[in-house]
Short mmCIF file of C-alpha atoms in Angstrom, two decimals:
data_model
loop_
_atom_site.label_atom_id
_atom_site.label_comp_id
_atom_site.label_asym_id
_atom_site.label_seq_id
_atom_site.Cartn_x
_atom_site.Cartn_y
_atom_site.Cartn_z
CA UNK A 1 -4.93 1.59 19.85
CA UNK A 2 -2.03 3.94 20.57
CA UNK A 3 0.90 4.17 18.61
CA UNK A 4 2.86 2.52 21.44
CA UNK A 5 0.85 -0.57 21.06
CA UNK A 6 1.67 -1.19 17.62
CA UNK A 7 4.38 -2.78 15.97
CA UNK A 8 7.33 -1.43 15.56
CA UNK A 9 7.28 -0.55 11.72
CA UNK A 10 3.28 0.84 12.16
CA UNK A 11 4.66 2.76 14.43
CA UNK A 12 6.83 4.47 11.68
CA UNK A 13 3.85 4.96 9.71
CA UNK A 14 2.14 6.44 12.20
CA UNK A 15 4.51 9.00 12.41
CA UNK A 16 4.47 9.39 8.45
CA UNK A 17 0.77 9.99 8.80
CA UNK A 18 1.20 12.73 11.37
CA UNK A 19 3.90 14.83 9.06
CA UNK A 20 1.71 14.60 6.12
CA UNK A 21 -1.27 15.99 7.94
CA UNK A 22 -3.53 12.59 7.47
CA UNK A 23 -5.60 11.56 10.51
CA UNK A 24 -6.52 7.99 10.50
CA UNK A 25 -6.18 5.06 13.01
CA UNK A 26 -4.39 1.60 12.42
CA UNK A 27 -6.38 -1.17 12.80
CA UNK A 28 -4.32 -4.76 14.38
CA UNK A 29 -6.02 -7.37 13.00
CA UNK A 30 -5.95 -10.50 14.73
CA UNK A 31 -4.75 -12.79 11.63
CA UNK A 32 -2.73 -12.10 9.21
CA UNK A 33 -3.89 -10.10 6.14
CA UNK A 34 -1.46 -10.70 3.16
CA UNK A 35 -3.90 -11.22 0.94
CA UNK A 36 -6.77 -8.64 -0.44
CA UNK A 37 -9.26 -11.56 0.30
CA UNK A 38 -7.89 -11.97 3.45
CA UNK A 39 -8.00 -8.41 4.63
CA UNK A 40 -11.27 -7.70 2.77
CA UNK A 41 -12.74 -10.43 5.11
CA UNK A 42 -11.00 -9.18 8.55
CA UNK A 43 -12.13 -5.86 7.89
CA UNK A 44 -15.72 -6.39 6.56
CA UNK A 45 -15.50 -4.24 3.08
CA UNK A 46 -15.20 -4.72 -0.60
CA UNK A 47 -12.00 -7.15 -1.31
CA UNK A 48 -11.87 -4.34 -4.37
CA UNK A 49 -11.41 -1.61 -1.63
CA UNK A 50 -8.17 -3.05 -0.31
CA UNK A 51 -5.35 -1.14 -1.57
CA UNK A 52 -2.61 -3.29 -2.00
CA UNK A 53 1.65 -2.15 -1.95
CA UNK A 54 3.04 -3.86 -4.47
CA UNK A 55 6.90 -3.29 -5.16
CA UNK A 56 7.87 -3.77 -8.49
CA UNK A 57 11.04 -3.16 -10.60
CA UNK A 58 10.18 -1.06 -13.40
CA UNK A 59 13.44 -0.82 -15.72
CA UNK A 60 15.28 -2.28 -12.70
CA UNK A 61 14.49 0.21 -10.13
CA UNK A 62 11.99 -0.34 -7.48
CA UNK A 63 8.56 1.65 -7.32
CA UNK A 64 5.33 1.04 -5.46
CA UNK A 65 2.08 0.26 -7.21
CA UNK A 66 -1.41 0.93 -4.87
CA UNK A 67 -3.21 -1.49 -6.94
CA UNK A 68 -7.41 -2.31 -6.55
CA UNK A 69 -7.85 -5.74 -4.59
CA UNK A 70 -10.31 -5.89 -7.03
CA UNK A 71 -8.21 -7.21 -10.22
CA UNK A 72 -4.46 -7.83 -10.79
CA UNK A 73 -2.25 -5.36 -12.31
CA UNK A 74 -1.06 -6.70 -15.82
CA UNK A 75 2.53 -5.93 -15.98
CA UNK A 76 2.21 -4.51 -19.38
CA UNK A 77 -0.23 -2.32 -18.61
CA UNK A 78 1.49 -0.99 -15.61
CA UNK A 79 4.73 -0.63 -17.91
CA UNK A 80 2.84 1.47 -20.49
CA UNK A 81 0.97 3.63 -17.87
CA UNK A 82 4.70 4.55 -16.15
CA UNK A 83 6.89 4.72 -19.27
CA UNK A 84 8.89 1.79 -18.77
CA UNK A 85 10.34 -0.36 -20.66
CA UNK A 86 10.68 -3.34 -18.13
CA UNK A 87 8.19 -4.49 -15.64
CA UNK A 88 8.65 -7.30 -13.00
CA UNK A 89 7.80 -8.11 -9.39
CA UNK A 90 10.60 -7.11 -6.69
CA UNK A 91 11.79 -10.57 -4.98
CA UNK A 92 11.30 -10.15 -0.94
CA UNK A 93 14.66 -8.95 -0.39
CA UNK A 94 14.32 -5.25 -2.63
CA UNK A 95 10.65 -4.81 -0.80
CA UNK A 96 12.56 -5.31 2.55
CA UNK A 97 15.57 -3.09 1.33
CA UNK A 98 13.25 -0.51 -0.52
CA UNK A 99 10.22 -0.30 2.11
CA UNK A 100 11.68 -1.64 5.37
CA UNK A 101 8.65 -3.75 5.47
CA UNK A 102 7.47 -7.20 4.69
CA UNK A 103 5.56 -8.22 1.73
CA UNK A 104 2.06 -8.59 3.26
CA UNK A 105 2.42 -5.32 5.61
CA UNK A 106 3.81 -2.69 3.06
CA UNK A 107 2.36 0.04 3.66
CA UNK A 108 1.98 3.28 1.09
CA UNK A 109 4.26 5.45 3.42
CA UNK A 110 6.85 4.53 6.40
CA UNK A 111 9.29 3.79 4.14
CA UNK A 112 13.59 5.01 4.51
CA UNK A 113 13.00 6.90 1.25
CA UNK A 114 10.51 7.68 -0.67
CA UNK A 115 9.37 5.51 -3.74
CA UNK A 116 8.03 6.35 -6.83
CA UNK A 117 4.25 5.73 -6.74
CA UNK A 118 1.85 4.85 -8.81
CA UNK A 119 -2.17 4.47 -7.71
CA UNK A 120 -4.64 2.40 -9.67
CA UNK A 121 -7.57 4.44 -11.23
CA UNK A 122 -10.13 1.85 -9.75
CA UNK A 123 -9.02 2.69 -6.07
CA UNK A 124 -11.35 6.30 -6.69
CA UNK A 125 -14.18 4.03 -7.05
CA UNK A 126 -14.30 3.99 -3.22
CA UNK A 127 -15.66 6.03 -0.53
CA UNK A 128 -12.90 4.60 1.65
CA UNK A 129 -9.98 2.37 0.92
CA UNK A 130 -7.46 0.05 3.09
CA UNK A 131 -3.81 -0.13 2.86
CA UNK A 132 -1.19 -2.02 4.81
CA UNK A 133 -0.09 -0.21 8.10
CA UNK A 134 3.67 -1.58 8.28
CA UNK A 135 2.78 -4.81 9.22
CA UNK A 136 1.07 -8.18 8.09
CA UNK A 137 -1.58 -7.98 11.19
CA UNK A 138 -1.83 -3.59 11.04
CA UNK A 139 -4.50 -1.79 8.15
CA UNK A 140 -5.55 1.12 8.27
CA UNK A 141 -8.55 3.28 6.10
CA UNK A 142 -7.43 6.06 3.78
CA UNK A 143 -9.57 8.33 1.20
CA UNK A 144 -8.09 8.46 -2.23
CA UNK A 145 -7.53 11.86 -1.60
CA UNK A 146 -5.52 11.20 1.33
CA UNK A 147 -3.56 7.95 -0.33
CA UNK A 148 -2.75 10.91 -3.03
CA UNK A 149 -1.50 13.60 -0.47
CA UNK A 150 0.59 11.09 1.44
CA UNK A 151 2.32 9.45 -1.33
CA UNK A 152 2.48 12.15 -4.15
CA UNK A 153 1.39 9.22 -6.43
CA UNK A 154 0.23 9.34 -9.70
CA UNK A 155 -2.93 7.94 -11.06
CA UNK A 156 -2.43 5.16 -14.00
CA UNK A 157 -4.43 2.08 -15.15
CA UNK A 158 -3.53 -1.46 -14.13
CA UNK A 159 -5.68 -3.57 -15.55
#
């Protein structure tokens, strides 16, 4: 699929993908994928090889988490493994505001600004791993080497 094809905010990431170097193709699934299960089952892999965005507000500032479908991040975990003192999920509107996207579709990169990031150690586990491409119905795969490069994240425990 070219990037023409694609929605409007994959499209973005697309573009993101090109300046950091990463080759990869975004996948449009034909159902929605907002859930690891979900996407695990569209795409045919591991549900603990989806790599899911999740925003949270860690002393009241937003930052992206690239947690293992594989388990659920425990908040105090994640607040340890950062430094923060304050750990909650971002309601819908700060993902919008902070990502441009919609929970379901946020991707690792395409965002207006950059946000902190933080990748979960069990995400290395996998030979390849798939993120959110900007959109509920658009994944695409990634190495953890290349979810690395493109976000400048740093590895923590989750879980």
């Amino acid at each position: 699929m070219t990037a023409p094809d694609l929605p409007e905010r994959s499209r973005l990431v697309v573009q993101h993908l090109a300046d950091a170097g990463i080759e990869t193709s975004i996948r449009v699934l034909p159902d929605s994928a907002r859930s690891a299960p979900e996407a695990a089952a569209a795409i045919g892999c591991d549900v603990a090889a989806i790599a899911n965005s999740l925003v949270f507000l860690a002393d009241g500032s937003p930052v992206l988490v690239m947690t293992s479908g594989g388990h659920r991040a425990d908040l105090a975990v994640v607040a340890r493994s950062i430094g923060a003192g304050e750990m909650a999920m971002a309601p819908a509107s700060v993902v919008r505001a902070s990502t441009g996207q919609a929970i379901g579709g946020v991707a690792p990169t395409g965002h207006p600004a950059p946000l902190p990031t933080y990748i979960d150690e069990a995400l290395a586990e996998h030979d390849e791993i798939w993120a959110a491409a900007g959109h509920p119905h658009t994944v695409m795969p990634l190495t953890f080497s290349s979810l690395q490069k493109l976000t400048g994240g740093q590895v923590i425990a989750v879980a």
